[in-house]
Amino acid sequence: MKNSELETMRKSFDTVKRRSSSIKNLPSIKRLTSRVREIKKYSFDNKDELLNQVLESFKRNDIEYKFAQTSQDALNIIDELIDEYDAKVIAKAKSNTLGEIGLKDHLDIDVVETDLGDRILQLKKEDNKPVHPTGPASHLNVDEITSIVNESLDDDVSAEPTEIMKAVRRDVLKRLESARVGISGANAIASEEGSIVMVHNEGNISIVSLKDLHIIVAGIDKIVPTLEDAISVVKLETVFATGSFVTSYMNVVSGPSKTADIEKKLIKNMYGAERVVVILLDNGRSDAIEECLYCIGCGNCIVHCPVYNTVGNEFGFNNYLGGRGVAMSKFIEDDETCFDSGLYMCTLCGLCTLNCPLAIPTNEIIENMRKLSADAGFYPKAHYNIKENVSKRDSPY
């Protein structure tokens, strides 16, 4: 990342810190934090039972579901679904899971990002990796964004946020006029009700979910016992991600669009999707360390991480940024990917854990992974040279 981008990112992070600090220590938020920790712990300990329950709930709700053991499996399923609808344009919502499987690079059709930040990065074309899970373009200032939008859309908007937003909105809505397929991730899945919860401020997920086919790709770690639990998770994520009590929108999808207003006879496809298909993704999660799966995706760890604030999104894996992303890369990919993602960049200072609402011990996980990485033959050459010098000359030099 450029120095100017890092500076803008740090300013954006300071804004998040100020907003969240004003509410995260309130007694109600403290209670919510404790509750979500219990929810995530219970969900991990009872993951098989909850998975079986959610599948039964999906059947009851007329939600189709498919399993994907790997990223490629998920992409193959998506390909088949898209082919059924002969889709040439897809409406896509912001999703770290879709970034994990590399959806946009895989599909050879027009995938339109509906989130403003993601759309700006998409228009940027190059060097467009996100820097924060909920603020993907937080490293770009208004002048840079204006240039990106004007060049990509052949427009002439002024360097004013509202004008930029309107220009991008016009373009997105025009491109989506013929789209029949929408695809999104999920913030949480309620096992008992078979409901998928998605949060957003822009209203874009509502657009995505109204297409004829709504595909939802979610990691198996998103499953929690009840809808009340799911709401607790997404509320806590909002507090630590944006410094707000709640987002503008919470979409709860519990089945395809339907009505029974004519003689109480059930008819599908009133205004929304005629089909809802959930792809439950494993992709290494079954082998991952328990604490890694507690993450709610708020990004508060990277906001406070001194390494991330110095080097930016070079530290992390795909859309999973910072130390937790490095840790997950071992299970999603392999030891070499974990090493290349910044395994030895971490200072082990523990600020990520101190500022994580779930108290995920990322620094301890990273330290243990370094031992495993070294055993697998992946370690800094400088460290090896020091080891050899001490062994041969009783000196690191």
Tab-separated table of C-alpha atoms in Angstrom:
chain	number	residue	atom	x	y	z
A	1	MET	CA	0.000	0.000	0.000
A	2	LYS	CA	1.085	3.569	-0.652
A	3	ASN	CA	2.019	5.802	2.273
A	4	SER	CA	-0.889	8.098	1.424
A	5	GLU	CA	-3.286	5.143	1.541
A	6	LEU	CA	-1.907	4.005	4.881
A	7	GLU	CA	-2.330	7.505	6.273
A	8	THR	CA	-5.954	7.692	5.092
A	9	MET	CA	-6.615	4.216	6.488
A	10	ARG	CA	-5.246	5.179	9.895
A	11	LYS	CA	-7.464	8.283	9.961
A	12	SER	CA	-10.472	6.129	9.129
A	13	PHE	CA	-9.511	3.684	11.879
A	14	ASP	CA	-9.217	6.563	14.371
A	15	THR	CA	-12.803	7.516	13.534
A	16	VAL	CA	-13.961	3.949	14.248
A	17	LYS	CA	-12.060	3.965	17.545
A	18	ARG	CA	-13.719	7.193	18.657
A	19	ARG	CA	-17.199	6.007	17.757
A	20	SER	CA	-16.917	2.548	19.307
A	21	SER	CA	-15.162	3.769	22.464
A	22	SER	CA	-18.220	5.855	23.327
A	23	ILE	CA	-20.500	2.795	23.587
A	24	LYS	CA	-18.507	-0.436	23.875
A	25	ASN	CA	-17.972	-0.029	27.628
A	26	LEU	CA	-21.619	0.571	28.423
A	27	PRO	CA	-23.097	-2.019	30.821
A	28	SER	CA	-25.558	-3.204	28.155
A	29	ILE	CA	-22.740	-3.797	25.652
A	30	LYS	CA	-20.645	-5.546	28.287
A	31	ARG	CA	-23.577	-7.900	28.899
A	32	LEU	CA	-24.001	-8.397	25.158
A	33	THR	CA	-20.303	-9.212	24.807
A	34	SER	CA	-20.514	-11.883	27.505
A	35	ARG	CA	-23.637	-13.314	25.910
A	36	VAL	CA	-22.063	-13.581	22.450
A	37	ARG	CA	-18.994	-15.294	23.899
A	38	GLU	CA	-21.298	-17.891	25.427
A	39	ILE	CA	-23.205	-18.248	22.151
A	40	LYS	CA	-20.070	-18.855	20.109
A	41	LYS	CA	-18.657	-21.311	22.650
A	42	TYR	CA	-21.941	-23.242	22.791
A	43	SER	CA	-22.222	-23.225	18.988
A	44	PHE	CA	-18.762	-24.729	18.600
A	45	ASP	CA	-19.320	-27.367	21.252
A	46	ASN	CA	-22.627	-28.384	19.669
A	47	LYS	CA	-21.814	-27.755	16.013
A	48	ASP	CA	-22.932	-31.157	14.705
A	49	GLU	CA	-26.272	-30.984	16.472
A	50	LEU	CA	-26.870	-27.416	15.266
A	51	LEU	CA	-25.938	-28.346	11.707
A	52	ASN	CA	-28.456	-31.187	11.630
A	53	GLN	CA	-31.097	-28.925	13.112
A	54	VAL	CA	-30.553	-26.124	10.602
A	55	LEU	CA	-30.862	-28.546	7.695
A	56	GLU	CA	-34.261	-29.662	8.971
A	57	SER	CA	-35.247	-26.028	9.421
A	58	PHE	CA	-34.163	-25.200	5.872
A	59	LYS	CA	-36.317	-28.031	4.538
A	60	ARG	CA	-39.287	-26.746	6.517
A	61	ASN	CA	-38.730	-23.231	5.121
A	62	ASP	CA	-38.288	-24.397	1.522
A	63	ILE	CA	-34.686	-23.209	1.500
A	64	GLU	CA	-32.400	-25.319	-0.663
A	65	TYR	CA	-28.985	-26.157	0.758
A	66	LYS	CA	-25.756	-27.608	-0.524
A	67	PHE	CA	-22.431	-28.484	1.108
A	68	ALA	CA	-19.062	-27.276	-0.156
A	69	GLN	CA	-16.002	-28.936	1.317
A	70	THR	CA	-13.609	-26.611	-0.533
A	71	SER	CA	-13.616	-23.262	-2.319
A	72	GLN	CA	-13.698	-25.039	-5.663
A	73	ASP	CA	-16.717	-27.068	-4.605
A	74	ALA	CA	-18.543	-23.841	-3.746
A	75	LEU	CA	-17.603	-22.290	-7.084
A	76	ASN	CA	-18.778	-25.378	-8.970
A	77	ILE	CA	-22.151	-25.214	-7.229
A	78	ILE	CA	-22.460	-21.510	-8.035
A	79	ASP	CA	-21.579	-22.194	-11.686
A	80	GLU	CA	-24.361	-24.758	-11.950
A	81	LEU	CA	-26.924	-22.433	-10.380
A	82	ILE	CA	-25.934	-19.509	-12.602
A	83	ASP	CA	-26.140	-21.688	-15.712
A	84	GLU	CA	-29.718	-22.651	-14.785
A	85	TYR	CA	-30.676	-18.984	-14.992
A	86	ASP	CA	-28.441	-18.201	-17.973
A	87	ALA	CA	-27.142	-15.278	-15.930
A	88	LYS	CA	-25.016	-12.637	-17.637
A	89	VAL	CA	-25.109	-10.177	-14.715
A	90	ILE	CA	-25.045	-10.914	-10.995
A	91	ALA	CA	-25.897	-8.609	-8.115
A	92	LYS	CA	-23.360	-9.190	-5.358
A	93	ALA	CA	-23.380	-8.024	-1.746
A	94	LYS	CA	-20.300	-7.499	0.412
A	95	SER	CA	-19.017	-10.814	1.749
A	96	ASN	CA	-15.673	-11.924	3.130
A	97	THR	CA	-16.667	-15.520	2.415
A	98	LEU	CA	-17.158	-14.760	-1.275
A	99	GLY	CA	-13.713	-13.142	-1.206
A	100	GLU	CA	-12.359	-16.281	0.449
A	101	ILE	CA	-13.501	-18.505	-2.422
A	102	GLY	CA	-12.378	-15.992	-5.088
A	103	LEU	CA	-15.798	-15.606	-6.698
A	104	LYS	CA	-15.144	-12.494	-8.793
A	105	ASP	CA	-11.910	-13.827	-10.276
A	106	HIS	CA	-13.627	-17.108	-11.075
A	107	LEU	CA	-16.750	-15.877	-12.859
A	108	ASP	CA	-16.431	-14.726	-16.453
A	109	ILE	CA	-19.560	-12.571	-16.313
A	110	ASP	CA	-20.456	-9.137	-14.979
A	111	VAL	CA	-20.450	-9.402	-11.177
A	112	VAL	CA	-21.670	-6.042	-9.894
A	113	GLU	CA	-20.702	-5.063	-6.368
A	114	THR	CA	-23.656	-3.330	-4.732
A	115	ASP	CA	-21.803	-2.123	-1.627
A	116	LEU	CA	-20.370	1.341	-2.292
A	117	GLY	CA	-16.920	0.609	-0.865
A	118	ASP	CA	-16.607	-2.692	-2.715
A	119	ARG	CA	-17.864	-1.095	-5.926
A	120	ILE	CA	-15.227	1.644	-5.667
A	121	LEU	CA	-12.530	-1.014	-5.290
A	122	GLN	CA	-14.012	-2.947	-8.204
A	123	LEU	CA	-13.840	0.173	-10.382
A	124	LYS	CA	-10.239	0.676	-9.247
A	125	LYS	CA	-9.433	-2.602	-11.036
A	126	GLU	CA	-5.815	-2.898	-9.805
A	127	ASP	CA	-4.401	-3.024	-6.290
A	128	ASN	CA	-7.957	-3.222	-5.016
A	129	LYS	CA	-7.796	-5.512	-2.000
A	130	PRO	CA	-10.035	-4.313	0.875
A	131	VAL	CA	-8.506	-2.938	4.069
A	132	HIS	CA	-11.352	-3.530	6.521
A	133	PRO	CA	-14.224	-6.051	6.589
A	134	THR	CA	-16.933	-3.381	6.841
A	135	GLY	CA	-15.038	-0.421	5.310
A	136	PRO	CA	-13.219	-1.968	2.357
A	137	ALA	CA	-12.164	1.361	0.769
A	138	SER	CA	-11.173	3.107	4.015
A	139	HIS	CA	-7.684	3.771	2.635
A	140	LEU	CA	-8.825	5.920	-0.290
A	141	ASN	CA	-9.452	9.641	0.133
A	142	VAL	CA	-12.210	11.526	-1.631
A	143	ASP	CA	-9.936	12.854	-4.398
A	144	GLU	CA	-8.655	9.367	-5.230
A	145	ILE	CA	-12.185	7.966	-5.253
A	146	THR	CA	-13.363	10.792	-7.515
A	147	SER	CA	-10.635	9.987	-10.029
A	148	ILE	CA	-11.480	6.282	-9.938
A	149	VAL	CA	-15.190	6.908	-10.489
A	150	ASN	CA	-14.738	9.476	-13.259
A	151	GLU	CA	-12.213	7.378	-15.137
A	152	SER	CA	-14.133	4.111	-14.836
A	153	LEU	CA	-17.614	5.469	-15.490
A	154	ASP	CA	-16.561	8.169	-17.962
A	155	ASP	CA	-18.234	10.702	-15.714
A	156	ASP	CA	-17.407	14.153	-14.380
A	157	VAL	CA	-18.502	14.141	-10.747
A	158	SER	CA	-16.997	16.582	-8.280
A	159	ALA	CA	-14.942	15.526	-5.271
A	160	GLU	CA	-17.962	15.505	-3.007
A	161	PRO	CA	-19.129	12.293	-1.255
A	162	THR	CA	-22.834	12.677	-2.066
A	163	GLU	CA	-22.152	13.261	-5.768
A	164	ILE	CA	-19.852	10.239	-5.871
A	165	MET	CA	-22.479	8.076	-4.171
A	166	LYS	CA	-25.190	9.158	-6.628
A	167	ALA	CA	-22.981	8.438	-9.633
A	168	VAL	CA	-22.089	4.952	-8.430
A	169	ARG	CA	-25.708	4.237	-7.486
A	170	ARG	CA	-26.952	5.206	-10.961
A	171	ASP	CA	-24.415	2.948	-12.604
A	172	VAL	CA	-25.105	-0.026	-10.324
A	173	LEU	CA	-28.893	0.162	-10.699
A	174	LYS	CA	-28.620	0.438	-14.476
A	175	ARG	CA	-26.336	-2.593	-14.674
A	176	LEU	CA	-28.659	-4.647	-12.501
A	177	GLU	CA	-31.819	-4.045	-14.547
A	178	SER	CA	-31.504	-7.432	-16.239
A	179	ALA	CA	-29.962	-9.350	-13.330
A	180	ARG	CA	-31.894	-12.436	-12.193
A	181	VAL	CA	-29.343	-13.735	-9.696
A	182	GLY	CA	-28.181	-12.199	-6.435
A	183	ILE	CA	-25.416	-13.570	-4.253
A	184	SER	CA	-24.425	-12.687	-0.717
A	185	GLY	CA	-22.809	-13.986	2.426
A	186	ALA	CA	-24.395	-14.200	5.863
A	187	ASN	CA	-23.561	-12.663	9.219
A	188	ALA	CA	-25.275	-15.425	11.192
A	189	ILE	CA	-27.591	-18.396	10.684
A	190	ALA	CA	-30.227	-19.355	13.253
A	191	SER	CA	-30.445	-23.115	13.514
A	192	GLU	CA	-33.832	-23.442	15.204
A	193	GLU	CA	-35.680	-21.121	12.835
A	194	GLY	CA	-33.627	-21.791	9.699
A	195	SER	CA	-33.169	-18.042	9.244
A	196	ILE	CA	-30.224	-16.246	7.683
A	197	VAL	CA	-29.355	-12.832	9.121
A	198	MET	CA	-27.551	-10.181	7.057
A	199	VAL	CA	-26.781	-6.632	8.153
A	200	HIS	CA	-26.127	-3.565	6.005
A	201	ASN	CA	-26.463	0.205	6.014
A	202	GLU	CA	-26.991	0.881	2.320
A	203	GLY	CA	-30.059	-1.229	1.579
A	204	ASN	CA	-28.127	-3.111	-1.087
A	205	ILE	CA	-28.714	-6.581	0.341
A	206	SER	CA	-32.430	-5.976	-0.072
A	207	ILE	CA	-31.795	-5.491	-3.802
A	208	VAL	CA	-29.703	-8.670	-3.973
A	209	SER	CA	-32.299	-10.734	-2.106
A	210	LEU	CA	-35.114	-9.654	-4.460
A	211	LYS	CA	-33.589	-11.300	-7.530
A	212	ASP	CA	-35.187	-14.509	-8.835
A	213	LEU	CA	-32.394	-16.627	-7.342
A	214	HIS	CA	-30.699	-15.643	-4.098
A	215	ILE	CA	-27.507	-17.597	-3.420
A	216	ILE	CA	-26.092	-17.335	0.097
A	217	VAL	CA	-22.583	-18.623	0.809
A	218	ALA	CA	-21.824	-18.999	4.506
A	219	GLY	CA	-19.171	-20.741	6.562
A	220	ILE	CA	-20.422	-23.471	8.885
A	221	ASP	CA	-19.051	-21.347	11.750
A	222	LYS	CA	-21.915	-18.866	11.212
A	223	ILE	CA	-24.519	-21.248	12.667
A	224	VAL	CA	-25.868	-20.339	16.117
A	225	PRO	CA	-28.802	-21.840	18.055
A	226	THR	CA	-31.617	-19.285	17.692
A	227	LEU	CA	-32.647	-16.112	15.919
A	228	GLU	CA	-32.202	-14.191	19.177
A	229	ASP	CA	-28.608	-15.472	19.277
A	230	ALA	CA	-28.035	-14.453	15.666
A	231	ILE	CA	-29.306	-10.924	16.353
A	232	SER	CA	-26.995	-10.687	19.380
A	233	VAL	CA	-24.013	-11.656	17.231
A	234	VAL	CA	-24.719	-9.124	14.494
A	235	LYS	CA	-25.485	-6.372	16.987
A	236	LEU	CA	-22.127	-6.878	18.712
A	237	GLU	CA	-20.394	-6.933	15.332
A	238	THR	CA	-21.976	-3.576	14.500
A	239	VAL	CA	-20.862	-2.003	17.779
A	240	PHE	CA	-17.225	-2.934	17.276
A	241	ALA	CA	-17.131	-2.503	13.495
A	242	THR	CA	-18.797	0.899	13.172
A	243	GLY	CA	-19.401	2.295	16.648
A	244	SER	CA	-23.179	2.181	16.157
A	245	PHE	CA	-25.739	0.313	18.234
A	246	VAL	CA	-27.391	-1.138	15.153
A	247	THR	CA	-27.162	-0.957	11.372
A	248	SER	CA	-29.785	0.665	9.164
A	249	TYR	CA	-30.991	-2.697	7.920
A	250	MET	CA	-31.161	-6.274	9.174
A	251	ASN	CA	-32.405	-8.710	6.555
A	252	VAL	CA	-33.740	-11.974	7.932
A	253	VAL	CA	-34.282	-14.480	5.129
A	254	SER	CA	-36.330	-17.508	6.133
A	255	GLY	CA	-37.399	-18.748	2.713
A	256	PRO	CA	-38.388	-17.712	-0.798
A	257	SER	CA	-40.909	-14.942	-1.450
A	258	LYS	CA	-44.483	-16.159	-0.994
A	259	THR	CA	-48.020	-15.083	-0.192
A	260	ALA	CA	-51.198	-16.788	1.044
A	261	ASP	CA	-53.554	-13.849	0.581
A	262	ILE	CA	-55.817	-15.618	-1.925
A	263	GLU	CA	-57.950	-18.188	-0.127
A	264	LYS	CA	-54.935	-18.934	2.077
A	265	LYS	CA	-53.345	-20.848	-0.806
A	266	LEU	CA	-49.558	-20.551	-0.768
A	267	ILE	CA	-48.099	-18.936	-3.883
A	268	LYS	CA	-44.358	-18.387	-4.384
A	269	ASN	CA	-42.487	-15.498	-5.939
A	270	MET	CA	-44.505	-12.431	-5.052
A	271	TYR	CA	-41.803	-9.749	-5.050
A	272	GLY	CA	-38.653	-11.480	-3.832
A	273	ALA	CA	-36.642	-14.546	-4.728
A	274	GLU	CA	-38.387	-17.607	-6.123
A	275	ARG	CA	-35.454	-19.695	-4.878
A	276	VAL	CA	-33.107	-19.312	-1.928
A	277	VAL	CA	-30.063	-21.575	-1.983
A	278	VAL	CA	-27.633	-21.695	0.937
A	279	ILE	CA	-24.145	-23.071	0.316
A	280	LEU	CA	-22.624	-24.176	3.614
A	281	LEU	CA	-18.853	-23.893	3.309
A	282	ASP	CA	-16.309	-25.885	5.294
A	283	ASN	CA	-13.032	-25.015	3.541
A	284	GLY	CA	-10.796	-25.948	6.478
A	285	ARG	CA	-13.140	-24.885	9.251
A	286	SER	CA	-13.573	-28.438	10.534
A	287	ASP	CA	-9.824	-28.543	11.210
A	288	ALA	CA	-9.440	-24.987	12.490
A	289	ILE	CA	-8.554	-24.022	16.040
A	290	GLU	CA	-11.713	-23.431	18.054
A	291	GLU	CA	-10.976	-19.790	18.895
A	292	CYS	CA	-10.405	-18.925	15.226
A	293	LEU	CA	-14.051	-19.745	14.576
A	294	TYR	CA	-15.317	-17.342	17.239
A	295	CYS	CA	-14.618	-14.346	14.993
A	296	ILE	CA	-17.685	-12.178	14.250
A	297	GLY	CA	-15.930	-10.161	11.525
A	298	CYS	CA	-15.948	-6.739	13.195
A	299	GLY	CA	-12.343	-5.920	12.240
A	300	ASN	CA	-11.594	-4.275	15.587
A	301	CYS	CA	-8.398	-6.319	15.857
A	302	ILE	CA	-6.818	-4.726	12.776
A	303	VAL	CA	-7.971	-1.250	13.785
A	304	HIS	CA	-5.724	-1.547	16.872
A	305	CYS	CA	-2.956	-3.722	15.371
A	306	PRO	CA	0.374	-1.821	15.144
A	307	VAL	CA	1.611	-4.066	12.350
A	308	TYR	CA	-1.531	-3.677	10.253
A	309	ASN	CA	-1.486	0.078	10.775
A	310	THR	CA	2.098	0.090	9.468
A	311	VAL	CA	1.917	-2.227	6.463
A	312	GLY	CA	-1.826	-2.440	5.731
A	313	ASN	CA	-3.496	-5.347	3.977
A	314	GLU	CA	-0.184	-6.984	3.167
A	315	PHE	CA	-0.674	-8.546	6.607
A	316	GLY	CA	-3.441	-11.122	6.201
A	317	PHE	CA	-5.005	-13.586	3.788
A	318	ASN	CA	-7.463	-12.622	1.037
A	319	ASN	CA	-10.367	-10.816	2.711
A	320	TYR	CA	-9.347	-12.100	6.145
A	321	LEU	CA	-7.081	-9.328	7.326
A	322	GLY	CA	-4.475	-9.195	10.071
A	323	GLY	CA	-3.360	-11.951	12.406
A	324	ARG	CA	-6.630	-13.870	12.451
A	325	GLY	CA	-6.507	-14.005	8.650
A	326	VAL	CA	-2.967	-15.365	8.815
A	327	ALA	CA	-4.107	-18.042	11.256
A	328	MET	CA	-7.114	-19.058	9.144
A	329	SER	CA	-4.984	-19.304	6.004
A	330	LYS	CA	-3.284	-22.399	7.421
A	331	PHE	CA	-6.592	-24.241	7.490
A	332	ILE	CA	-8.097	-22.740	4.341
A	333	GLU	CA	-4.898	-23.296	2.348
A	334	ASP	CA	-1.641	-24.646	3.844
A	335	ASP	CA	1.513	-23.894	5.860
A	336	GLU	CA	3.215	-22.089	2.991
A	337	THR	CA	0.246	-19.752	2.502
A	338	CYS	CA	0.195	-19.093	6.242
A	339	PHE	CA	3.886	-18.158	6.143
A	340	ASP	CA	3.443	-15.944	3.077
A	341	SER	CA	0.432	-14.174	4.632
A	342	GLY	CA	2.593	-12.609	7.329
A	343	LEU	CA	3.110	-15.277	9.981
A	344	TYR	CA	6.330	-13.602	11.135
A	345	MET	CA	5.120	-10.026	10.764
A	346	CYS	CA	3.158	-10.228	14.010
A	347	THR	CA	4.890	-8.716	17.058
A	348	LEU	CA	2.842	-10.941	19.415
A	349	CYS	CA	1.914	-7.807	21.362
A	350	GLY	CA	-1.617	-9.036	22.059
A	351	LEU	CA	-3.456	-5.796	21.269
A	352	CYS	CA	-5.690	-7.765	18.918
A	353	THR	CA	-6.856	-9.957	21.790
A	354	LEU	CA	-7.331	-7.013	24.136
A	355	ASN	CA	-9.568	-5.289	21.585
A	356	CYS	CA	-11.436	-8.357	20.343
A	357	PRO	CA	-14.953	-8.616	21.785
A	358	LEU	CA	-14.573	-12.398	21.803
A	359	ALA	CA	-11.029	-12.189	23.276
A	360	ILE	CA	-9.627	-14.443	20.547
A	361	PRO	CA	-5.982	-15.131	21.560
A	362	THR	CA	-4.632	-14.451	18.077
A	363	ASN	CA	-1.094	-13.698	19.279
A	364	GLU	CA	-0.902	-17.046	21.084
A	365	ILE	CA	-2.287	-18.832	18.032
A	366	ILE	CA	0.307	-17.142	15.817
A	367	GLU	CA	3.118	-18.076	18.204
A	368	ASN	CA	2.083	-21.730	18.196
A	369	MET	CA	1.710	-21.702	14.428
A	370	ARG	CA	5.281	-20.478	14.036
A	371	LYS	CA	6.491	-23.658	15.701
A	372	LEU	CA	4.393	-25.761	13.346
A	373	SER	CA	5.515	-23.699	10.372
A	374	ALA	CA	9.177	-24.159	11.263
A	375	ASP	CA	8.649	-27.901	11.553
A	376	ALA	CA	7.106	-27.822	8.082
A	377	GLY	CA	10.149	-25.951	6.722
A	378	PHE	CA	8.697	-22.444	6.472
A	379	TYR	CA	10.585	-19.817	8.485
A	380	PRO	CA	12.606	-16.635	7.815
A	381	LYS	CA	16.028	-17.404	6.374
A	382	ALA	CA	17.589	-14.833	8.694
A	383	HIS	CA	16.351	-16.816	11.687
A	384	TYR	CA	17.887	-19.978	10.266
A	385	ASN	CA	21.212	-18.226	9.728
A	386	ILE	CA	21.245	-16.993	13.325
A	387	LYS	CA	20.464	-20.514	14.548
A	388	GLU	CA	23.305	-21.964	12.505
A	389	ASN	CA	25.750	-19.293	13.681
A	390	VAL	CA	24.893	-19.934	17.325
A	391	SER	CA	25.260	-23.668	16.786
A	392	LYS	CA	28.629	-23.426	15.022
A	393	ARG	CA	30.227	-20.330	16.572
A	394	ASP	CA	28.318	-19.727	19.828
A	395	SER	CA	27.378	-16.351	18.358
A	396	PRO	CA	24.443	-15.097	16.315
A	397	TYR	CA	26.877	-13.228	14.039
